[in-house]
Coordinates of C-alpha atoms and ligand atoms in Angstrom, one line a residue:
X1 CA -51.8 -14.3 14.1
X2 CA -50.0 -15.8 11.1
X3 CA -49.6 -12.1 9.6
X4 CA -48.7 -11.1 13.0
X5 CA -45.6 -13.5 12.8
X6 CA -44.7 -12.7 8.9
X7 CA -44.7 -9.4 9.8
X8 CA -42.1 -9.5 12.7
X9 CA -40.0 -11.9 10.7
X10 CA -39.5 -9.2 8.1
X11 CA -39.3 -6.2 10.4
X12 CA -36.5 -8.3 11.9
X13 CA -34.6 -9.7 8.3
X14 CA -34.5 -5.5 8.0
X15 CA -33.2 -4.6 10.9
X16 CA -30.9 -7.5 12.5
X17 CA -27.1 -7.4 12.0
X18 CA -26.1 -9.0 9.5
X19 CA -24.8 -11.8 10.2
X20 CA -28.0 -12.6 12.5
X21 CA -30.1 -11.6 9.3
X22 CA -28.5 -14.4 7.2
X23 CA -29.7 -17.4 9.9
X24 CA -32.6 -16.1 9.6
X25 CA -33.2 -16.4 6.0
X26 CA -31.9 -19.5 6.5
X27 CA -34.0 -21.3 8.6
X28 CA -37.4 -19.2 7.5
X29 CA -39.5 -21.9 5.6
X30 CA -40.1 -20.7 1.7
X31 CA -43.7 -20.1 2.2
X32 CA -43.2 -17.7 4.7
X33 CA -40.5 -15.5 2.5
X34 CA -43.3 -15.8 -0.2
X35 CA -45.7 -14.4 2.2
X36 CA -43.6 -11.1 2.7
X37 CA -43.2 -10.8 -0.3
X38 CA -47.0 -11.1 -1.2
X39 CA -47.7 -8.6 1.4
X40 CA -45.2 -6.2 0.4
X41 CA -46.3 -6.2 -3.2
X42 CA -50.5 -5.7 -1.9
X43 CA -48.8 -2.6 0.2
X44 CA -47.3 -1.6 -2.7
X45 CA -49.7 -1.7 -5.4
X46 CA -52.4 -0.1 -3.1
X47 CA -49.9 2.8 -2.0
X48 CA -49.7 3.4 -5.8
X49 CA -53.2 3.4 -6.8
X50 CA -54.1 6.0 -4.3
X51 CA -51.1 8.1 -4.2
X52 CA -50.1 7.8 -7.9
X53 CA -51.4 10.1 -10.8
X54 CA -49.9 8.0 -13.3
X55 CA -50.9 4.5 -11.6
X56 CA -54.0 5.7 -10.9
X57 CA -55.1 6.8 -14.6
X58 CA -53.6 3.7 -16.2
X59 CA -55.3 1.4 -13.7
X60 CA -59.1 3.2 -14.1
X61 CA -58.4 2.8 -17.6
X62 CA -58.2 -0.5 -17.4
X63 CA -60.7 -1.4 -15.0
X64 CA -57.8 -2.7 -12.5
X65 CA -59.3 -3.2 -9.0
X66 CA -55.9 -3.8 -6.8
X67 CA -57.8 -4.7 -4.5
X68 CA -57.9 -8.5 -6.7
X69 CA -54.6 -8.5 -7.2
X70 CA -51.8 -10.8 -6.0
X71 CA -49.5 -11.0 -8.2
X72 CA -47.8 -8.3 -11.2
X73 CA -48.5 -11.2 -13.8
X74 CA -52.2 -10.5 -13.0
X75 CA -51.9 -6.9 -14.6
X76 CA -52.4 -8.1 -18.1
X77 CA -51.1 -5.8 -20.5
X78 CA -49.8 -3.2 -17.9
X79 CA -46.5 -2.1 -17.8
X80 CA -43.9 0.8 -17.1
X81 CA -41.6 1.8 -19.4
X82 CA -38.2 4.0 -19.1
X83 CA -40.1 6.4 -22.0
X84 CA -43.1 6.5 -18.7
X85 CA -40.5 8.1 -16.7
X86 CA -39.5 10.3 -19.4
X87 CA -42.6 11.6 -21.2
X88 CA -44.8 11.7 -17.8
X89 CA -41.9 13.2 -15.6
X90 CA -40.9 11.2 -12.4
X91 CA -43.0 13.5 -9.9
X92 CA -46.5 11.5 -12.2
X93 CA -44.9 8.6 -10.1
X94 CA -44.1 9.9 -6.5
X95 CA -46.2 8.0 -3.8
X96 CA -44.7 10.4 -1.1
X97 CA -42.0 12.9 -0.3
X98 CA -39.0 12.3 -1.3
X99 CA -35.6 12.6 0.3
X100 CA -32.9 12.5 -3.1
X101 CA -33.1 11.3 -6.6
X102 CA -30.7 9.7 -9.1
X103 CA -30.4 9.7 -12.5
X104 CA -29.5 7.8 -15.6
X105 CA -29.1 8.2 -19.1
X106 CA -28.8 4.6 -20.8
X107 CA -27.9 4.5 -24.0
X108 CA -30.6 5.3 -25.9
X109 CA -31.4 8.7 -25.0
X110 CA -30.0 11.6 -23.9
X111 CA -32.3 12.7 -21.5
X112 CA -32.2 11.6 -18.2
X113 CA -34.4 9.4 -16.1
X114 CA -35.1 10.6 -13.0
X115 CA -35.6 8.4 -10.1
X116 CA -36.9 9.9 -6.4
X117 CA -36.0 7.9 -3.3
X118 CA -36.5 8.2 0.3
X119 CA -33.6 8.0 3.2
X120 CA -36.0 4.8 4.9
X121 CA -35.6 3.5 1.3
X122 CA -32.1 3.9 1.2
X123 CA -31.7 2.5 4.6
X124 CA -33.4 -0.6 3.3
X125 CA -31.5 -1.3 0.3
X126 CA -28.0 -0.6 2.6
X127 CA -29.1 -3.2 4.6
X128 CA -29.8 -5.6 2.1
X129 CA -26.9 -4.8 0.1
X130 CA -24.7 -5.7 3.2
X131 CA -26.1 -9.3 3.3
X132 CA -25.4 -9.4 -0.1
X133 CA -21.8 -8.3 0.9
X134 CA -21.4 -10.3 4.0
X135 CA -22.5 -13.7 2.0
X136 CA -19.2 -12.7 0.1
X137 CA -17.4 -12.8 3.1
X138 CA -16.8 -8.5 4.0
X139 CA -16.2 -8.3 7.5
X140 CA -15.5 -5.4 9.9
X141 CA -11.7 -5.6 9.7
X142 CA -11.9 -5.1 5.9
X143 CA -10.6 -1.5 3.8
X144 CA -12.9 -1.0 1.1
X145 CA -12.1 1.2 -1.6
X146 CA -14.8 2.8 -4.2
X147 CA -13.8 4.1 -7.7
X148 CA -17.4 4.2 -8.5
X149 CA -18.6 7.6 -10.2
X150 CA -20.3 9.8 -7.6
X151 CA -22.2 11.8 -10.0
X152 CA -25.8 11.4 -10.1
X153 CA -25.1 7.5 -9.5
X154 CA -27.1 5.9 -7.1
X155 CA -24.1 3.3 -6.5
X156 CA -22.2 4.7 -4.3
X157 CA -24.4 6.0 -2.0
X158 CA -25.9 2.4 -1.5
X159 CA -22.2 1.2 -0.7
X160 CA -21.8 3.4 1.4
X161 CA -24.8 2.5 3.7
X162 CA -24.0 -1.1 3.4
X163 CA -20.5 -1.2 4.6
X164 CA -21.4 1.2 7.3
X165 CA -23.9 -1.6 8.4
X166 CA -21.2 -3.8 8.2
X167 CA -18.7 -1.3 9.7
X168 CA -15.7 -1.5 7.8
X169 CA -13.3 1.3 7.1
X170 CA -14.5 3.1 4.0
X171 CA -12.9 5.2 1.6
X172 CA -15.1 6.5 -1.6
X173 CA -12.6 8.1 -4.4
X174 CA -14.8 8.5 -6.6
X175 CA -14.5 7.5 -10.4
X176 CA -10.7 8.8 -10.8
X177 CA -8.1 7.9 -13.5
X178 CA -6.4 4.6 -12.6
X179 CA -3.4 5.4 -12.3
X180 CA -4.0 8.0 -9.8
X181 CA -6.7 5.5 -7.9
X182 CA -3.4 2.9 -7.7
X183 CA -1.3 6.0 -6.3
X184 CA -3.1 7.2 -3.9
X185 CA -5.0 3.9 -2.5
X186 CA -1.6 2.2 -2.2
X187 CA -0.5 3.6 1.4
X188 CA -3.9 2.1 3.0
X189 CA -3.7 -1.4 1.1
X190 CA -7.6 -1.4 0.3
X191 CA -8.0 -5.3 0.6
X192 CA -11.5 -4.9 -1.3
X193 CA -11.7 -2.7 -3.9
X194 CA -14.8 -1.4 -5.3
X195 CA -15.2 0.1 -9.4
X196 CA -17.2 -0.5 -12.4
X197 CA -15.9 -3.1 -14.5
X198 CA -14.2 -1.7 -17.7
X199 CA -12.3 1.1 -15.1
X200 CA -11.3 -2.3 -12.4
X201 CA -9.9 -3.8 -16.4
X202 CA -7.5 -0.6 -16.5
X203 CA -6.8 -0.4 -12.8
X204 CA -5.4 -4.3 -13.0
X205 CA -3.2 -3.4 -15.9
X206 CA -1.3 -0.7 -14.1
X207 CA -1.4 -3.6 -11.0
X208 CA 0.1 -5.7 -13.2
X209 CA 2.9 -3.8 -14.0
X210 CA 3.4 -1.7 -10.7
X211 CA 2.5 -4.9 -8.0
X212 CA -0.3 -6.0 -6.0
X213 CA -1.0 -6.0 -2.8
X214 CA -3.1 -8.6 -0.6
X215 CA -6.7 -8.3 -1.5
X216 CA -9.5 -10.4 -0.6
X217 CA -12.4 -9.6 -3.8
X218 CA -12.9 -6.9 -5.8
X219 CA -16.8 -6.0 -7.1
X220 CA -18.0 -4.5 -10.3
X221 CA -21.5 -2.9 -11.0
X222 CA -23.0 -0.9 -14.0
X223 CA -21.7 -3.0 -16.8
X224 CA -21.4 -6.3 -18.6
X225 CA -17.9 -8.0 -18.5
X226 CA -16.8 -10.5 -20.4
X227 CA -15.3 -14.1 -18.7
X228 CA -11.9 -13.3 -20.2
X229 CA -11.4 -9.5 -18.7
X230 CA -12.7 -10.8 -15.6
X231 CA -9.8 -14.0 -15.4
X232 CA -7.2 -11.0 -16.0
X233 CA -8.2 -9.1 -13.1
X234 CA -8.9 -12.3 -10.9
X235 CA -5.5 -13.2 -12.2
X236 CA -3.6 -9.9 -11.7
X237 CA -5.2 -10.0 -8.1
X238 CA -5.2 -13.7 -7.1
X239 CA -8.5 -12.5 -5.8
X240 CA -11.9 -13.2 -7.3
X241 CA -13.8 -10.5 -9.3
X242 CA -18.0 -9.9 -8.4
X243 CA -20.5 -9.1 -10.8
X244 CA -23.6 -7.3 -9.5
X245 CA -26.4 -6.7 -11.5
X246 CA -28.4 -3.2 -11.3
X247 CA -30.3 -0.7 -12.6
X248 CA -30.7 3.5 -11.0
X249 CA -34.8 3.1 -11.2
X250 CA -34.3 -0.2 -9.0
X251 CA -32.3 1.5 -6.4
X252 CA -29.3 -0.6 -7.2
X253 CA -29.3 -4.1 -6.4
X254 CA -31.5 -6.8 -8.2
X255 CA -29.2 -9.7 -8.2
X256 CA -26.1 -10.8 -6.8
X257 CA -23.5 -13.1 -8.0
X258 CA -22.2 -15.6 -5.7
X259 CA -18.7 -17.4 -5.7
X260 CA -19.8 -19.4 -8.4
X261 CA -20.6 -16.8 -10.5
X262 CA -22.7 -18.5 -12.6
X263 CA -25.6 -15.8 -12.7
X264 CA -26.9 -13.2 -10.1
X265 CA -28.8 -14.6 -7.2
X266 CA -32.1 -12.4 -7.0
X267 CA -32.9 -10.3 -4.7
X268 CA -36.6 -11.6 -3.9
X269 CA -37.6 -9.8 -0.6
X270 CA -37.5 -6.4 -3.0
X271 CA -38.9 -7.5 -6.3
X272 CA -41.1 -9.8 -8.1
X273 CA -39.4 -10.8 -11.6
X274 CA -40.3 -11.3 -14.5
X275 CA -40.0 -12.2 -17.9
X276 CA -43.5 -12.3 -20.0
X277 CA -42.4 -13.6 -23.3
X278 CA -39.2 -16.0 -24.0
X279 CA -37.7 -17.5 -26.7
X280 CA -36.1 -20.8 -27.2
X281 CA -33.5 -20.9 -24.9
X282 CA -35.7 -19.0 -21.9
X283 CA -34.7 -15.6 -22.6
X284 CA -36.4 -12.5 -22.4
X285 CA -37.0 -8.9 -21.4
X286 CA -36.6 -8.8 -17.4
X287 CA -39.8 -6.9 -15.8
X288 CA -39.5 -5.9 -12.2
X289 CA -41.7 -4.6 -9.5
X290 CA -40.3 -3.2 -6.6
X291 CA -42.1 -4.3 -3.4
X292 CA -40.1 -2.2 -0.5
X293 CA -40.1 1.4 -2.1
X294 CA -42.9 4.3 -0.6
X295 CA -41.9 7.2 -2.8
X296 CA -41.8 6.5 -6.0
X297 CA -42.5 2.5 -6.4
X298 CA -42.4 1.2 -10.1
X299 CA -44.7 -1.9 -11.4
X300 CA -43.8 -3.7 -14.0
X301 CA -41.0 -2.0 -14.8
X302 CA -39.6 -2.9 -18.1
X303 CA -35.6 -3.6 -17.2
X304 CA -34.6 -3.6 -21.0
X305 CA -32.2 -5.9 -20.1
X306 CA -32.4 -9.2 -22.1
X307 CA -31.9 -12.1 -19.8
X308 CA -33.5 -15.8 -18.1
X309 CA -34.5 -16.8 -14.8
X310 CA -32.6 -19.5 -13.5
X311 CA -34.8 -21.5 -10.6
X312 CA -32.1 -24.9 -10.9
X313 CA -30.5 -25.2 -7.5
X314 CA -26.9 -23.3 -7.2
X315 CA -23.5 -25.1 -5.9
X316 CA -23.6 -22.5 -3.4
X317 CA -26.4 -23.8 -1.7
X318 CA -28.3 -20.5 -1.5
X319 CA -32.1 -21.1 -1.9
X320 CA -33.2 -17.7 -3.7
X321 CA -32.8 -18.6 -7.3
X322 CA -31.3 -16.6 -9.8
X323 CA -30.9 -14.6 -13.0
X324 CA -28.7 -15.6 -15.9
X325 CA -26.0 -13.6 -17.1
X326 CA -27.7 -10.3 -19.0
X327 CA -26.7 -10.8 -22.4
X328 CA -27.6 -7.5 -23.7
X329 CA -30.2 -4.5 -23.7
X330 CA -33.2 -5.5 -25.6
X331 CA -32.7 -2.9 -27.9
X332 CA -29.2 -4.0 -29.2
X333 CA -30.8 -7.2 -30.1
X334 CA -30.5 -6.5 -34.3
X335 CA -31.7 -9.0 -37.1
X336 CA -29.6 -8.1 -40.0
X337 CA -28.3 -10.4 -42.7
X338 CA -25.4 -11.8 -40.1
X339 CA -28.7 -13.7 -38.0
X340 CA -30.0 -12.6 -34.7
X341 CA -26.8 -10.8 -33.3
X342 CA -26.3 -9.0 -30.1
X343 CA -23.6 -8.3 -28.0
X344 CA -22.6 -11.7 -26.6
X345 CA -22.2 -12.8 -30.4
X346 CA -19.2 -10.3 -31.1
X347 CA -18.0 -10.8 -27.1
X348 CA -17.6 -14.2 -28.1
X349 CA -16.1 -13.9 -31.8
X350 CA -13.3 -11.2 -30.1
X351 CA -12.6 -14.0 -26.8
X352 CA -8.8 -14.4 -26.9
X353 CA -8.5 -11.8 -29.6
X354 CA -7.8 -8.2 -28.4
X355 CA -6.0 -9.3 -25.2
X356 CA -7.8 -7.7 -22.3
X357 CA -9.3 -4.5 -24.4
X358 CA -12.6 -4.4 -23.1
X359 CA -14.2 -1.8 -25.4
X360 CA -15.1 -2.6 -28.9
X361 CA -18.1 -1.9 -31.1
X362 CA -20.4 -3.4 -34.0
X363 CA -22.3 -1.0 -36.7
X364 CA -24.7 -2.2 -38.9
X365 CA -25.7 -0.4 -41.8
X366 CA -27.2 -0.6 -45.5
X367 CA -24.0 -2.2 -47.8
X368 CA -24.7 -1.3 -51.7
X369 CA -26.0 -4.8 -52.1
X370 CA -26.2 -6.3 -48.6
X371 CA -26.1 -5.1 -44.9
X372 CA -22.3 -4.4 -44.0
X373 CA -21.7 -5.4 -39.8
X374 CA -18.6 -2.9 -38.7
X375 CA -16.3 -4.2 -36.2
X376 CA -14.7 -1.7 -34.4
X377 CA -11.7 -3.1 -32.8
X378 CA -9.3 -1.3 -30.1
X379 CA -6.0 -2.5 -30.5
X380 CA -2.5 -1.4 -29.9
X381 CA -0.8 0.4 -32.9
X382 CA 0.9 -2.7 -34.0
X383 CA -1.3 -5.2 -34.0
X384 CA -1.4 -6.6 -37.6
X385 CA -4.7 -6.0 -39.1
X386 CA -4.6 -9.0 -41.5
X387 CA -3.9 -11.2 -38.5
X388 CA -6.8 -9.9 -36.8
X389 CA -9.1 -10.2 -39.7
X390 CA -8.0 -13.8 -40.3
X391 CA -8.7 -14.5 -36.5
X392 CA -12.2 -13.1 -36.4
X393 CA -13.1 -14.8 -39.5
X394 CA -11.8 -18.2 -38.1
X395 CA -13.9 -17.6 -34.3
X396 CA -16.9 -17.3 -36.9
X397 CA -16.5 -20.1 -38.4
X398 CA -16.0 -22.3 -35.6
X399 CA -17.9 -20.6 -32.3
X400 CA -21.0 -19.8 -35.4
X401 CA -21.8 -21.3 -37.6
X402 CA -25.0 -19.8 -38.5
X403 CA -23.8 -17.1 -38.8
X404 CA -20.3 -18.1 -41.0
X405 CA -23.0 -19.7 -43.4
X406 CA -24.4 -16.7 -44.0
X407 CA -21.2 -15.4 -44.3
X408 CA -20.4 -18.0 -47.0
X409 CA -23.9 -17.0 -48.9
X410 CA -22.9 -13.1 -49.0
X411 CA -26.0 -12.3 -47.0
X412 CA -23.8 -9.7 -45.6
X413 CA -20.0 -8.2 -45.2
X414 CA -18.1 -8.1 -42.0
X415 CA -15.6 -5.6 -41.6
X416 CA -12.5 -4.6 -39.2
X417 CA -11.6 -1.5 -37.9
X418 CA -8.7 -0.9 -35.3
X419 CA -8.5 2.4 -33.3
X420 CA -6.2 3.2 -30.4
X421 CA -6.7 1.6 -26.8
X422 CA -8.9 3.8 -24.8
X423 CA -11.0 5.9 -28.2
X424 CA -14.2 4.1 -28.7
X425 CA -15.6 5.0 -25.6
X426 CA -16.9 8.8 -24.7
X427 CA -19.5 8.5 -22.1
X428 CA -19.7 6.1 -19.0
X429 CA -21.6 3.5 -20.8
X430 CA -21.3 2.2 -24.9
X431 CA -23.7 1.0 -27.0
X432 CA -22.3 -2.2 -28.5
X433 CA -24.5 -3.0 -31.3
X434 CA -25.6 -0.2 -33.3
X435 CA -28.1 -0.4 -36.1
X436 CA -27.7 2.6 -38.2
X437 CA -30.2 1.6 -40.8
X438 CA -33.1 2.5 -38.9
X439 CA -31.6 6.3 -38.7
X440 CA -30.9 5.8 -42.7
X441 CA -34.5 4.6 -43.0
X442 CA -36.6 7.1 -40.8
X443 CA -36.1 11.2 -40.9
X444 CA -35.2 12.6 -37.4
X445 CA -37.6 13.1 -35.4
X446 CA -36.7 16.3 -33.4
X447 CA -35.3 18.1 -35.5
Ligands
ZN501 ZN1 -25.0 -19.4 -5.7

């Protein structure tokens, strides 16, 4: 009887209008979300272990009976990785037939993962999406505009379903230059505009200068920001700028932010987070298991993504809690002679440095006597260097101190680098941090 019930609740949080879908939530009691999402991940994990090769072999290896499973921290040492996908090929993973895939590359490797989805899958995670959307207040009489880039990215597509959900007039135009997005989207007044963030940075400069027209949000996925890029565009605009947070293998969405923006609600009815081992503060890799997906379902997925879960109550009222701000990929996490530095370090040296420039870059590598940490800085052809130098040094100083002592002890060298607006980036994502000792250290591997 009780399942009975759960299960009409979330055939019906799938498949109402929006709108009608949000009361819902609402006014379902905790315990009975928890439920759905219970059952979902038992469907899930049992879909896997008969229908997976790759599930299958790891669990008889180690004597998992799903059966006895309720919950992914009851796996023990079991986890997928994005090398999984790669070495074992997606197809080790598929559950069923599969309608489309996606891909991304990451910035790590060149070699694609590939990621196989189904159109009831894609349905799903329209739908959701469009709550997502409606909660920041899209309507039907709203023009949304996409910028996002077409190719091979699962983005778009899930847009695409979720406004048409929520009916509004659509227009995707793909990831174009700027200037010509500004051009030609002008005439129809896009009121919500749609991009990922570094490309919605350079589309707010040319509004700046050109003129704005009446817009009601704007929404960036696939990338980081930092606080100060996004005041510029919410200031160019007089509109606030979203944050979504994503990956291709999740099928897009895992967390929303609100109009708070102080971290991206999750989105619990589709996954079960997370995070195994934290440090200090709470932070730690992100795992994910997907609990809606019948083609090619991943458990225990590890995201990569270095962040915290955040169950405090937000201003917003919302009850599904949420996930901090990602501060960087696991992997661009390095301990050099600086301290423990990733990319929020350097975002936060370079605040009210460079302007707007969103792109810049840190190298590490083996000095003569001590690690050297390159700063590579866009900045317009004028800017002083010396002035900039003095500036980073003083953020140091103040915003780390930590690190400024180590500074002070020689444990390493910091140095600047300028380059052109618009140089240090060659493919749709950048890898901040680099450590180049471990390629000084170790030979090549494929070579
Ligand atoms: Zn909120």
């Amino acid at each position: 009887m009780l399942t009975k019930a759960i299960e009409a609740i979330e055939r019906a949080l799938l498949k109402l209008e929006p709108q009608r879908s949000m009361r819902l939530i609402n006014l379902s009691p905790p315990w009975a979300v928890e439920k759905i999402r219970r059952a979902r991940f038992q469907r899930t994990l049992r879909l896997a272990a008969e229908r997976s090769p790759f599930y299958r072999s790891q669990f008889r290896k180690r004597n998992i009976d799903v059966a006895r499973i309720e919950h992914p921290s009851q796996l023990g040492d079991f986890y997928t990785t994005g090398e999984d996908l790669r070495s074992y090929g997606a197809r080790a993973f598929l559950t069923g037939r599969p309608d489309t895939a996606f891909e991304t590359t990451g910035t790590t490797s060149p070699i694609p993962k590939r990621v196989f989805f189904s159109n009831h899958e894609l349905e799903e995670m329209g739908r959701c999406s469009a709550l997502a959307l409606y909660r920041l207040g899209l309507r039907p009489e709203d023009r949304v505009f996409s910028a996002y880039d077409s190719s091979f990215w699962v983005s778009p597509v899930v847009l695409k379903m979720a406004v048409q959900f929520l009916k509004c007039f659509h227009v995707e135009a793909g990831k174009i230059q700027p200037l010509e997005f500004y051009e030609r989207a002008r005439p129809y007044q896009p009121n919500v505009i749609f991009g990922e963030p570094s490309w919605l940075l350079r589309l707010s400069e040319i509004a700046k200068q050109r003129g704005t027209w009446g817009t009601k949000f704007l929404f960036g996925g696939g990338e980081n920001m930092t606080e100060e890029a996004r005041e510029f565009v919410e200031h160019v605009w007089a509109a606030p700028l979203y944050l979504t947070y994503g990956q291709t293998e999740s099928f897009g969405t895992l967390g929303v932010e609100c109009q708070f923006k102080e971290g991206y609600h999750r989105n619990d009815l589709f996954f079960f987070f997370e995070i195994p081992e934290v440090d200090a503060e709470g932070y730690g890799e992100l795992v994910y298991t997907t609990l809606g997906r019948d083609v090619m379902p991943l458990i225990r997925y590890r995201s990569s993504d270095l962040t915290k879960i955040v169950d405090d109550p937000c201003p917003c009222g919302f009850f599904v809690g949420r996930l901090a701000k990602i501060r960087a990929r696991c992997d661009e996490v390095v301990v050099c002679g600086m301290g423990n530095v990733g990319p929020w370090v350097f975002d936060e040296i370079l605040r009210d440095v460079n302007g707007s420039a969103p792109d810049w870059q840190a190298i590490v590598r083996h000095g003569e006597q001590r690690d050297v940490v390159e700063l590579h800085l866009e900045a317009d052809n004028h800017a002083h260097a010396d002035e900039l130098e003095a500036t980073v040094l003083r953020h140091l100083r103040d915003r780390f101190p930590d690190f400024w002592k180590n500074h002070e002890m020689k444990l390493y060298d910091l140095r600047l680098t300028t380059s052109p607006p618009g140089t240090l980036r060659n493919g749709r994502k950048l890898r901040r941090v680099v450590d180049q000792r471990q390629m000084q250290a170790s030979p090549r591997k494929n070579s």
